[in-house]
Short mmCIF file of C-alpha atoms and ligand atoms in Angstrom, two decimals:
data_model
loop_
_atom_site.label_atom_id
_atom_site.label_comp_id
_atom_site.label_asym_id
_atom_site.label_seq_id
_atom_site.Cartn_x
_atom_site.Cartn_y
_atom_site.Cartn_z
CA MET A 263 -30.01 -69.12 82.52
CA ARG A 264 -29.36 -68.65 78.75
CA LYS A 265 -32.43 -70.16 77.67
CA VAL A 266 -34.35 -67.85 79.80
CA PHE A 267 -32.57 -64.63 78.57
CA ILE A 268 -33.40 -65.53 74.98
CA LEU A 269 -37.29 -66.41 76.20
CA ALA A 270 -37.18 -63.03 77.52
CA LEU A 271 -35.60 -61.47 74.79
CA THR A 272 -38.38 -62.86 72.58
CA PHE A 273 -40.90 -61.80 74.90
CA LEU A 274 -39.69 -58.36 74.65
CA LEU A 275 -39.68 -58.28 70.60
CA VAL A 276 -43.12 -59.94 70.72
CA PHE A 277 -44.44 -57.50 73.24
CA SER A 278 -42.76 -53.89 71.37
CA PHE A 279 -44.24 -55.77 68.39
CA THR A 280 -47.51 -55.51 69.57
CA ALA A 281 -47.50 -52.32 71.32
CA SER A 282 -46.58 -50.66 68.07
CA ALA A 283 -49.53 -52.45 66.37
CA ASP A 284 -51.89 -51.53 68.80
CA GLU A 285 -51.09 -47.88 68.83
CA ILE A 286 -53.72 -45.51 68.93
CA LYS A 287 -54.74 -43.90 65.80
CA ILE A 288 -56.17 -40.60 65.93
CA GLY A 289 -58.06 -38.89 62.69
CA SER A 290 -58.20 -35.14 63.10
CA CYS A 291 -60.57 -33.31 60.89
CA ILE A 292 -59.54 -29.62 60.88
CA TYR A 293 -62.23 -27.02 59.27
CA ARG A 294 -59.32 -25.13 57.42
CA PHE A 295 -55.36 -25.66 57.85
CA ASN A 296 -54.95 -21.62 56.85
CA ASP A 297 -56.24 -20.56 59.95
CA ALA A 298 -53.56 -18.87 62.54
CA PHE A 299 -55.57 -20.20 65.55
CA MET A 300 -56.52 -23.58 64.26
CA LEU A 301 -52.50 -23.62 63.43
CA ARG A 302 -51.93 -23.15 67.00
CA PHE A 303 -54.73 -25.71 67.76
CA ARG A 304 -53.16 -28.31 65.64
CA ASN A 305 -49.71 -28.04 66.92
CA ALA A 306 -51.10 -28.56 70.35
CA MET A 307 -52.54 -31.80 69.51
CA SER A 308 -49.57 -32.99 67.87
CA ALA A 309 -47.31 -32.29 70.95
CA GLU A 310 -50.16 -34.08 73.47
CA SER A 311 -50.19 -37.19 71.05
CA GLU A 312 -46.69 -37.39 71.02
CA LYS A 313 -46.44 -37.29 74.68
CA LEU A 314 -48.69 -40.23 74.74
CA GLY A 315 -47.16 -42.34 72.15
CA ALA A 316 -50.79 -41.71 69.89
CA LYS A 317 -50.62 -41.42 66.04
CA ILE A 318 -52.38 -38.38 65.11
CA GLU A 319 -53.38 -37.32 61.39
CA HIS A 320 -54.53 -34.20 60.76
CA ALA A 321 -56.93 -33.50 57.51
CA ASP A 322 -57.65 -29.89 55.58
CA GLY A 323 -60.73 -29.49 55.29
CA GLN A 324 -60.52 -26.55 53.19
CA ASP A 325 -63.39 -24.72 54.37
CA ASN A 326 -65.72 -27.25 52.40
CA GLN A 327 -68.05 -29.82 54.56
CA ILE A 328 -68.31 -32.14 51.43
CA THR A 329 -64.53 -32.70 51.41
CA GLN A 330 -64.38 -32.88 55.38
CA ASN A 331 -67.34 -35.51 55.24
CA GLU A 332 -64.86 -37.94 52.40
CA GLN A 333 -61.94 -37.00 54.70
CA ILE A 334 -64.06 -38.50 57.92
CA ASP A 335 -64.74 -41.79 55.56
CA LYS A 336 -61.45 -42.20 54.87
CA PHE A 337 -60.25 -42.22 58.20
CA ILE A 338 -63.00 -44.59 59.22
CA ALA A 339 -61.99 -46.99 56.28
CA ASP A 340 -58.24 -46.51 57.47
CA GLY A 341 -59.03 -48.07 61.01
CA VAL A 342 -58.67 -44.64 63.01
CA LYS A 343 -59.44 -45.68 66.41
CA VAL A 344 -61.12 -42.34 67.11
CA LEU A 345 -61.85 -38.99 65.50
CA ILE A 346 -61.37 -35.59 66.63
CA VAL A 347 -63.19 -33.03 64.18
CA ASN A 348 -63.47 -29.57 63.91
CA PRO A 349 -66.57 -29.19 61.29
CA VAL A 350 -66.55 -26.98 58.60
CA ASP A 351 -70.47 -26.14 59.30
CA ARG A 352 -71.43 -27.24 63.08
CA MET A 353 -75.13 -27.66 61.76
CA SER A 354 -73.97 -30.76 59.75
CA SER A 355 -72.55 -32.58 62.86
CA GLN A 356 -75.50 -34.94 62.89
CA LEU A 357 -73.90 -36.55 59.69
CA ILE A 358 -70.61 -37.12 61.15
CA ILE A 359 -71.52 -38.69 64.26
CA ASP A 360 -73.67 -40.84 62.06
CA LYS A 361 -70.30 -41.71 60.63
CA ALA A 362 -68.99 -42.30 63.47
CA LYS A 363 -71.58 -44.30 64.94
CA ALA A 364 -71.74 -46.63 62.32
CA ALA A 365 -68.07 -47.30 63.03
CA ASN A 366 -68.25 -47.57 66.48
CA ILE A 367 -65.71 -45.21 67.44
CA PRO A 368 -66.00 -41.97 69.63
CA VAL A 369 -66.01 -38.36 68.37
CA VAL A 370 -64.32 -35.53 69.85
CA PHE A 371 -65.85 -32.25 68.47
CA ILE A 372 -63.36 -28.97 68.99
CA ASN A 373 -63.60 -25.34 68.42
CA ARG A 374 -66.96 -25.19 66.82
CA GLU A 375 -69.96 -26.41 68.92
CA PRO A 376 -72.72 -28.66 67.82
CA PRO A 377 -75.91 -28.05 68.84
CA GLU A 378 -76.93 -29.98 72.11
CA GLU A 379 -79.54 -32.24 70.68
CA ILE A 380 -76.97 -33.50 67.94
CA LEU A 381 -74.14 -33.97 70.37
CA ASN A 382 -76.51 -35.95 72.82
CA SER A 383 -77.64 -38.55 69.96
CA TYR A 384 -74.43 -40.46 70.53
CA GLU A 385 -73.24 -41.10 74.02
CA LYS A 386 -69.32 -41.88 72.77
CA ALA A 387 -69.95 -37.69 71.27
CA TYR A 388 -67.98 -34.94 73.28
CA TYR A 389 -67.18 -31.27 72.80
CA VAL A 390 -63.72 -30.18 73.95
CA GLY A 391 -63.98 -25.80 73.57
CA ALA A 392 -64.42 -22.60 75.28
CA LYS A 393 -67.53 -20.79 76.20
CA ALA A 394 -68.07 -18.16 73.55
CA GLU A 395 -70.12 -15.69 76.06
CA GLU A 396 -67.03 -15.74 78.34
CA SER A 397 -64.64 -14.31 75.18
CA GLY A 398 -67.34 -11.87 74.47
CA THR A 399 -67.88 -10.27 77.91
CA GLU A 400 -63.84 -10.12 78.34
CA ALA A 401 -63.29 -8.38 75.33
CA GLY A 402 -66.30 -5.92 76.12
CA GLN A 403 -64.57 -5.27 79.76
CA ILE A 404 -61.64 -4.30 78.16
CA ILE A 405 -63.27 -1.55 76.06
CA ALA A 406 -65.08 -0.23 78.73
CA ASP A 407 -61.83 -0.36 81.31
CA TYR A 408 -59.95 1.50 78.59
CA PHE A 409 -63.10 4.24 78.27
CA LYS A 410 -63.36 4.68 82.06
CA ALA A 411 -59.49 4.91 82.39
CA ASN A 412 -59.20 7.57 79.43
CA PRO A 413 -62.27 9.90 79.11
CA ALA A 414 -60.77 11.56 76.20
CA ALA A 415 -61.43 8.04 74.27
CA ASP A 416 -64.88 9.62 74.13
CA LYS A 417 -64.10 11.46 71.11
CA ASN A 418 -67.40 13.20 70.86
CA HIS A 419 -68.06 13.72 74.37
CA ASP A 420 -71.47 11.87 74.61
CA GLY A 421 -70.75 9.40 77.42
CA LYS A 422 -71.27 6.75 74.56
CA ILE A 423 -68.82 4.40 72.77
CA GLN A 424 -69.42 4.55 68.86
CA PHE A 425 -68.14 1.31 67.84
CA VAL A 426 -67.38 -0.87 64.64
CA LEU A 427 -67.77 -4.74 64.83
CA LEU A 428 -66.30 -7.18 62.50
CA LYS A 429 -67.54 -10.31 62.51
CA GLY A 430 -66.70 -13.98 62.43
CA GLN A 431 -68.27 -16.35 60.10
CA ASN A 432 -71.91 -16.74 59.85
CA GLY A 433 -73.53 -19.18 62.23
CA HIS A 434 -70.30 -19.58 64.48
CA GLN A 435 -71.10 -19.98 68.11
CA ASP A 436 -68.05 -17.47 68.48
CA MET A 437 -69.02 -15.22 65.55
CA ILE A 438 -72.82 -15.20 67.29
CA LEU A 439 -71.87 -15.03 71.10
CA ARG A 440 -69.07 -12.55 71.32
CA SER A 441 -70.74 -10.11 69.07
CA LYS A 442 -73.78 -10.46 71.27
CA TYR A 443 -71.82 -10.17 74.93
CA SER A 444 -68.69 -7.99 74.23
CA VAL A 445 -71.81 -5.38 73.54
CA GLU A 446 -73.42 -6.27 76.44
CA ALA A 447 -70.49 -5.98 78.56
CA ILE A 448 -70.30 -2.36 77.90
CA LYS A 449 -73.63 -2.03 78.70
CA ASN A 450 -73.04 -3.96 82.22
CA ALA A 451 -70.11 -1.38 83.11
CA GLY A 452 -72.44 1.68 82.65
CA ILE A 453 -71.98 2.90 79.35
CA GLU A 454 -74.00 3.01 76.34
CA PRO A 455 -72.61 1.31 72.87
CA VAL A 456 -73.39 2.37 69.55
CA GLU A 457 -72.75 0.44 66.69
CA ILE A 458 -72.17 2.32 63.72
CA ALA A 459 -70.84 0.10 61.45
CA SER A 460 -70.86 -4.10 61.10
CA ALA A 461 -69.62 -6.53 58.95
CA ILE A 462 -68.58 -10.23 58.49
CA ALA A 463 -64.99 -10.63 57.65
CA ASN A 464 -64.94 -14.25 58.19
CA TRP A 465 -62.03 -14.47 60.81
CA ASP A 466 -59.82 -13.24 57.97
CA LYS A 467 -57.21 -10.70 58.16
CA LEU A 468 -57.37 -9.13 54.36
CA GLN A 469 -61.24 -9.31 54.90
CA ALA A 470 -61.14 -7.28 57.88
CA MET A 471 -58.38 -4.95 56.23
CA GLN A 472 -60.48 -4.06 53.32
CA ILE A 473 -63.83 -3.72 55.07
CA MET A 474 -61.94 -1.62 57.60
CA ASN A 475 -60.49 0.82 54.91
CA ALA A 476 -64.29 1.36 53.22
CA PHE A 477 -65.55 2.01 56.98
CA THR A 478 -62.64 4.99 57.79
CA MET A 479 -63.23 6.46 54.51
CA ALA A 480 -67.22 6.46 54.94
CA ILE A 481 -67.19 7.27 58.54
CA GLY A 482 -64.08 9.18 59.10
CA PRO A 483 -61.55 7.76 61.70
CA GLU A 484 -62.15 10.59 64.15
CA ASN A 485 -65.74 9.52 64.44
CA ILE A 486 -64.66 6.03 65.43
CA GLU A 487 -64.38 5.46 69.01
CA ALA A 488 -63.25 1.60 68.96
CA VAL A 489 -63.49 -1.61 67.06
CA ILE A 490 -64.40 -4.83 68.21
CA ALA A 491 -63.05 -7.89 66.30
CA ASN A 492 -64.31 -11.27 67.11
CA ASN A 493 -60.83 -12.49 66.48
CA ASP A 494 -57.43 -11.24 66.33
CA GLU A 495 -56.61 -11.79 62.42
CA MET A 496 -59.68 -9.56 62.12
CA ALA A 497 -58.12 -7.06 64.98
CA LEU A 498 -54.77 -7.03 62.90
CA GLY A 499 -56.88 -6.49 59.54
CA ALA A 500 -58.58 -3.40 61.30
CA VAL A 501 -55.37 -2.09 62.75
CA GLU A 502 -53.81 -2.29 59.37
CA ALA A 503 -56.73 -0.05 57.87
CA LEU A 504 -56.33 2.29 60.58
CA LYS A 505 -52.78 2.69 59.69
CA ASN A 506 -52.97 3.53 56.61
CA SER A 507 -55.43 6.17 57.68
CA ASP A 508 -52.41 7.48 60.06
CA TYR A 509 -53.92 6.04 62.98
CA ASN A 510 -52.32 3.63 65.79
CA LYS A 511 -48.92 4.49 64.93
CA GLY A 512 -48.09 5.38 68.44
CA ASP A 513 -49.70 9.14 68.49
CA LYS A 514 -52.23 9.07 71.32
CA ASN A 515 -54.10 11.73 69.57
CA PHE A 516 -54.60 9.46 66.91
CA TYR A 517 -55.28 6.47 68.09
CA ILE A 518 -58.65 3.88 68.20
CA PRO A 519 -58.74 0.98 70.53
CA VAL A 520 -58.84 -2.28 68.90
CA VAL A 521 -59.95 -5.86 70.80
CA GLY A 522 -59.62 -9.25 69.25
CA VAL A 523 -59.47 -12.39 70.56
CA ASP A 524 -57.29 -15.48 70.74
CA ALA A 525 -53.77 -14.07 72.15
CA ASN A 526 -52.49 -14.95 68.75
CA ALA A 527 -48.32 -13.96 69.03
CA SER A 528 -49.01 -11.32 66.05
CA ALA A 529 -51.69 -9.69 68.49
CA LEU A 530 -49.38 -9.55 71.41
CA ASP A 531 -46.61 -8.41 69.11
CA ALA A 532 -49.54 -5.44 67.96
CA MET A 533 -50.32 -4.97 71.54
CA ASN A 534 -46.70 -4.17 72.56
CA LYS A 535 -46.48 -1.80 69.51
CA GLY A 536 -49.36 -0.02 71.10
CA GLU A 537 -51.29 -0.66 67.64
CA MET A 538 -53.57 -3.09 69.63
CA LEU A 539 -55.46 -2.35 72.77
CA GLY A 540 -56.21 -5.98 74.09
CA THR A 541 -57.24 -9.33 73.11
CA VAL A 542 -58.36 -12.94 75.22
CA LEU A 543 -56.56 -15.55 75.44
CA ASN A 544 -58.33 -18.47 73.40
CA ASP A 545 -56.11 -21.43 74.94
CA SER A 546 -55.05 -23.47 72.45
CA ASP A 547 -52.81 -25.42 74.45
CA ASN A 548 -55.20 -26.76 77.05
CA GLN A 549 -58.01 -27.29 74.55
CA GLY A 550 -55.79 -29.54 72.13
CA ALA A 551 -54.44 -31.65 75.14
CA ALA A 552 -57.81 -31.89 76.41
CA ALA A 553 -59.21 -33.15 73.31
CA VAL A 554 -56.04 -35.63 72.64
CA LYS A 555 -56.46 -37.04 76.23
CA LEU A 556 -60.16 -37.34 76.21
CA ALA A 557 -59.75 -38.89 72.86
CA TYR A 558 -57.02 -41.14 73.74
CA ALA A 559 -58.73 -42.35 77.04
CA LEU A 560 -61.81 -43.25 74.81
CA ALA A 561 -59.81 -44.74 72.29
CA SER A 562 -58.17 -47.18 74.79
CA GLY A 563 -61.02 -47.97 76.96
CA GLY A 564 -59.16 -45.70 79.85
CA ASP A 565 -60.95 -43.77 82.45
CA VAL A 566 -61.75 -40.78 81.19
CA LYS A 567 -62.48 -39.38 84.45
CA SER A 568 -59.08 -39.41 85.24
CA ILE A 569 -57.31 -37.17 82.35
CA GLY A 570 -57.20 -34.25 83.95
CA TYR A 571 -59.99 -31.99 82.87
CA GLU A 572 -63.41 -31.88 84.18
CA ILE A 573 -66.19 -33.29 81.78
CA THR A 574 -69.24 -31.50 82.39
CA ASP A 575 -72.60 -33.39 81.60
CA ASN A 576 -70.44 -36.52 80.29
CA LYS A 577 -70.14 -34.25 77.13
CA TYR A 578 -68.14 -31.05 77.79
CA ILE A 579 -64.77 -29.96 78.69
CA TRP A 580 -64.46 -26.42 78.79
CA ILE A 581 -61.05 -24.03 78.99
CA PRO A 582 -61.52 -20.91 80.32
CA TYR A 583 -60.45 -17.75 78.45
CA GLN A 584 -58.69 -14.98 79.96
CA LYS A 585 -58.06 -11.23 79.50
CA VAL A 586 -54.72 -10.19 78.28
CA THR A 587 -53.92 -6.30 78.14
CA ARG A 588 -50.66 -4.17 78.77
CA GLY A 589 -50.65 -2.78 82.15
CA GLU A 590 -50.85 1.02 80.83
CA ASN A 591 -53.83 0.13 79.21
CA LYS A 592 -55.42 -0.02 82.32
C1 GAL B 245 -62.50 -19.51 66.78
C2 GAL B 245 -61.28 -18.62 66.97
C3 GAL B 245 -60.94 -17.68 65.64
C4 GAL B 245 -61.20 -19.07 64.47
C5 GAL B 245 -62.10 -19.76 64.64
C6 GAL B 245 -62.17 -21.01 63.84
O1 GAL B 245 -62.42 -19.54 68.30
O2 GAL B 245 -61.07 -17.12 67.71
O3 GAL B 245 -59.96 -17.39 65.20
O4 GAL B 245 -59.64 -19.99 64.69
O5 GAL B 245 -62.14 -20.41 65.85
O6 GAL B 245 -63.31 -21.92 64.10
CA1 CA B 246 -69.01 8.65 72.20
#
């Protein structure tokens, strides 16, 4: 009996040893740590890895593709079983795929969508993200709904919306498609959008604030009827600039509706204070969980079809966006 017990104990010890030696290591490459939305994304991936008992390590690409390439090489040399990559430059995804392919490990891209032909060049390459056009459409609809509910928002009474557009990093699918589809959505709602100024502010609050300060000085805040920003950080930068001109401080007569995308806590806070009109939830919790579940299944030989997220074309997991407004804005 005793012998059996000892044997069982030995087995348990050996087993638990092998289990930890076999622990799935995930190498995660983030384009830049200092990005409010990617911080949410990173936290969601860490939480899911912990749930699954996988080990995830995040590397900060510092917005530099060469730095990120080196981090990928290092993860591969360290023996990670799978890569999750938020490319600095999505057009450089082929090089990343080539590295993963040579090491025969799967790669799950997130947040920055590689061109289709690049993703299709490797059967173990996937993309987890959200459809950029959806967020653009929803942001535009928030603005259109506001104009319909508040006719006085058309300050110059011309039936059109004179708007300022603040754009994310050049070439990013979210910069291109959010810009295009938010304008499109206003048109589809039957109102003519008129772009009076636009600039690239690289997802960044400070850059957006400086640009918006210059715009309000040049144009006059009374001539701006809406601000459309490709993300919340830039929307909040615009709000800061408007506050410098004594707008968006709570007086309805000195107010310009501002929309963003992401639904970061700071944006929800600004909405509650009446400084910002609305945003669109960029669901980092689900994108992060889906990316890690997929990576884990790929690395451990599990069934990718049973991770609880639908995979389209054997390649894509799409997480829906969602409009976020305060009731009284409607
Ligand atoms: C977007 C997000 C931005 C920024 C960007 C980084 O989806 O809305 O705030 O994080 O990704 O690639
Ligand atoms: Ca107008």
